[in-house]
Short mmCIF file of C-alpha atoms in Angstrom, two decimals:
data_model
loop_
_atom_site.label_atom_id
_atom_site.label_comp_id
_atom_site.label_asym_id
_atom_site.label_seq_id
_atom_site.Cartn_x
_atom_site.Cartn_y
_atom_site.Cartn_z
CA UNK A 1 80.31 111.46 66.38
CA UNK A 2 79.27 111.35 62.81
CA UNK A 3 77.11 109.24 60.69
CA UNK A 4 77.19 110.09 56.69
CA UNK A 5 77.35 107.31 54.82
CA UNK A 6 74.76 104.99 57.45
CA UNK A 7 77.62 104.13 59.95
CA UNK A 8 78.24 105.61 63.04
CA UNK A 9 82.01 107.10 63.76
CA UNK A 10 83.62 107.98 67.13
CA UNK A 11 85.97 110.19 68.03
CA UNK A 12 88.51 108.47 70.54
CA UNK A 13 87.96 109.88 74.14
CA UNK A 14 91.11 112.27 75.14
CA UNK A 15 89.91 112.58 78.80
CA UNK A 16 88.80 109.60 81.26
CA UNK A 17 86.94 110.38 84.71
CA UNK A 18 87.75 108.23 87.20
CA UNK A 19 84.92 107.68 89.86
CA UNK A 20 86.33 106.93 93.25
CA UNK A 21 84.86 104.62 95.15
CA UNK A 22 86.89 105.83 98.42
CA UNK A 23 84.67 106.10 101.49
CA UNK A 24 86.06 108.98 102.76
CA UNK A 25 88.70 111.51 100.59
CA UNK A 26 92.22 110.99 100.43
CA UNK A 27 94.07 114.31 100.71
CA UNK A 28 96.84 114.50 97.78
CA UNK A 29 100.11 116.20 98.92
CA UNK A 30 101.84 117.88 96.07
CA UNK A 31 105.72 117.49 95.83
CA UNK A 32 106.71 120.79 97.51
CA UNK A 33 104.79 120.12 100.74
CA UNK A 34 107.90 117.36 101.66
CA UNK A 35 105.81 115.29 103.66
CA UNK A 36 107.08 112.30 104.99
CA UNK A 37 106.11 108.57 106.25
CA UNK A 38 108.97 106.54 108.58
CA UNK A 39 108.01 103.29 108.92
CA UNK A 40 109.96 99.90 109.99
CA UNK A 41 108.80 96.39 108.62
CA UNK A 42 110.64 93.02 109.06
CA UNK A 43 111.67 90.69 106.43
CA UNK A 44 113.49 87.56 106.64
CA UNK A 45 114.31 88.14 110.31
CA UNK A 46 115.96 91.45 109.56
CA UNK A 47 114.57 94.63 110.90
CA UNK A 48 114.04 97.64 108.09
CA UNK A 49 113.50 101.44 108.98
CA UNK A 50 113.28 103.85 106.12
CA UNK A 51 111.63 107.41 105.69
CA UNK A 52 109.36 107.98 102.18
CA UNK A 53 107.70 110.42 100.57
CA UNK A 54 103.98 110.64 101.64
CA UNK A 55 101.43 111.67 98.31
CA UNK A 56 97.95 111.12 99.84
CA UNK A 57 96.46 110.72 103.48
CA UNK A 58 93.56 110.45 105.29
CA UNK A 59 91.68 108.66 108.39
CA UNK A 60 91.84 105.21 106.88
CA UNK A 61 95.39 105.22 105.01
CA UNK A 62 98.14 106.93 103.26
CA UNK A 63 100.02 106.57 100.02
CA UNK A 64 103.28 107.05 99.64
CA UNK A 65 106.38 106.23 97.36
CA UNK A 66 109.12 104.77 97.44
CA UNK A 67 112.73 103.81 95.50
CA UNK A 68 112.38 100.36 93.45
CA UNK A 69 115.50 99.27 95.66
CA UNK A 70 113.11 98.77 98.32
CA UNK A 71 110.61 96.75 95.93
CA UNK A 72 112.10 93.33 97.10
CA UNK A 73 111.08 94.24 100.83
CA UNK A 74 107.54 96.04 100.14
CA UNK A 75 105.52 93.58 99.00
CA UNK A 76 100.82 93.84 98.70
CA UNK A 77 100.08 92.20 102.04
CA UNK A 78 102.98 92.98 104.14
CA UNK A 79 102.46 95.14 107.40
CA UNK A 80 104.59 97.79 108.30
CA UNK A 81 104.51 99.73 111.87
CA UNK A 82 104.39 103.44 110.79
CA UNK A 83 106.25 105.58 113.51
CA UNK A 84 105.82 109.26 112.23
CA UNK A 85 103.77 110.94 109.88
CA UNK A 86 104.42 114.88 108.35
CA UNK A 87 102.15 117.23 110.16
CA UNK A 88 99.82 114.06 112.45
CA UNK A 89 100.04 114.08 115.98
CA UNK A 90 99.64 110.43 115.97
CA UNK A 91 97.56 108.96 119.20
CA UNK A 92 100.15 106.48 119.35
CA UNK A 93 103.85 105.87 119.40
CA UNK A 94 103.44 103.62 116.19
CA UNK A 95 100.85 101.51 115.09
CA UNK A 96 100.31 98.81 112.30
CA UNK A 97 99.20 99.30 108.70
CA UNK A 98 99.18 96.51 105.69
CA UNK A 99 100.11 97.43 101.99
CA UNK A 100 97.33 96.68 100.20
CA UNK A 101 98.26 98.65 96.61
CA UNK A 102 101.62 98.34 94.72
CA UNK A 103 101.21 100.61 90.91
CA UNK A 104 104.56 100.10 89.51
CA UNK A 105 103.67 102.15 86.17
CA UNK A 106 101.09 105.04 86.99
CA UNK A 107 101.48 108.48 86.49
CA UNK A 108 105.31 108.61 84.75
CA UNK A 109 104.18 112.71 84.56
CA UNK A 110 104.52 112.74 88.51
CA UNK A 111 106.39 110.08 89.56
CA UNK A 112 110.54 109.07 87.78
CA UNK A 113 110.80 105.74 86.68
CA UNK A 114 112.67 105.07 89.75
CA UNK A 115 109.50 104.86 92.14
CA UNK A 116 106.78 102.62 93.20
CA UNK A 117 103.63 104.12 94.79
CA UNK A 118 101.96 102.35 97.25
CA UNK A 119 98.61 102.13 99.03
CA UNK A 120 98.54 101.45 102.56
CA UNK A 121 95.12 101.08 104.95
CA UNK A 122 95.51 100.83 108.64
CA UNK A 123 94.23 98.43 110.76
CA UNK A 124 92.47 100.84 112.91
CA UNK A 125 90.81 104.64 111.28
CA UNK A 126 93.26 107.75 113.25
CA UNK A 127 90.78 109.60 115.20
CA UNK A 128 92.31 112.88 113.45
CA UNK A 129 94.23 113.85 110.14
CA UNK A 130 95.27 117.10 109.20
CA UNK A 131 95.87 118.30 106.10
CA UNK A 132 98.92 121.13 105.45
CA UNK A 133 99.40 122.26 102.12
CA UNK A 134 101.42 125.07 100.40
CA UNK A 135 98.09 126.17 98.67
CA UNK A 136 96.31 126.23 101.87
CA UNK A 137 95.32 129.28 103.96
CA UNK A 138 93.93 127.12 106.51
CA UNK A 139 94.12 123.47 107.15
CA UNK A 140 91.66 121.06 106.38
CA UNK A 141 90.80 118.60 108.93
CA UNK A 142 89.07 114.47 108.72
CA UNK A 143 87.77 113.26 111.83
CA UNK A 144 87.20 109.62 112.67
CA UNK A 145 83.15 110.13 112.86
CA UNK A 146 82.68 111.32 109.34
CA UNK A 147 82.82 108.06 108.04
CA UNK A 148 80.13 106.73 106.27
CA UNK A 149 78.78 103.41 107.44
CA UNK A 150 79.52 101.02 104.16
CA UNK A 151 76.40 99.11 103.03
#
């Protein structure tokens, strides 16, 4: 900042830091790791499966995206029954999981204009994730019992 002539001058930030106010970390898949999400939900009486690309993941929830063709169907508050995950031995066949995050316009650097990213939070923690990455040596692992009680 300056302040010659009695008044004080800013320079407009370039950088912002985001705090996140996650309990426990999401793990951020990068685009050449090709992991995966199938998951079936039901609108209007009809019966949808479809397979997306997972970005994030951990104990609580995932994040994944997903064509805007499907943006009709996906809606904040919906549940979906997710089926398979990349890399998770999942403790059960499927299990349920509400969208609770729709960004339409974030992060046009990552994502083509042809996506919508979405948050996801299931209705019970996985006991387990594991984390695979192509800059990993060795995977990183999230248990159930490291979360943090919430005050």
């Amino acid at each position: 900042f300056s302040a010659d002539d009695g008044t004080v001058v800013f320079k407009t930030p370039t950088k912002l830091l985001v705090k996140e106010k996650r309990r426990i970390e999401r793990l951020r898949f990068k685009y050449q790791d090709f992991k995966e999400v199938e998951f079936s939900f039901s609108k209007e009486g009809t019966l949808h499966k479809t397979k997306q690309m997972l970005i994030d993941i951990s104990i609580l929830g995932i994040g994944f995206i997903a064509p805007k063709s499907l943006a009709a169907n996906l809606e904040v508050g919906d549940v979906i029954t997710i089926h398979m995950m990349s890399d998770q031995k999942l403790e059960a066949e499927s299990f349920k999981a509400k969208i609770v995050n729709r960004i339409e316009n974030e992060e046009r650097d990552k994502y083509s204009d042809d996506y919508i990213k979405y948050g996801v939070e299931f209705e019970e923690p996985l006991e387990i994730v594991i984390y695979q990455s192509k800059d990993l040596v060795a995977p990183k692992t999230q248990r159930k019992n490291s979360l943090v009680p919430s005050s």
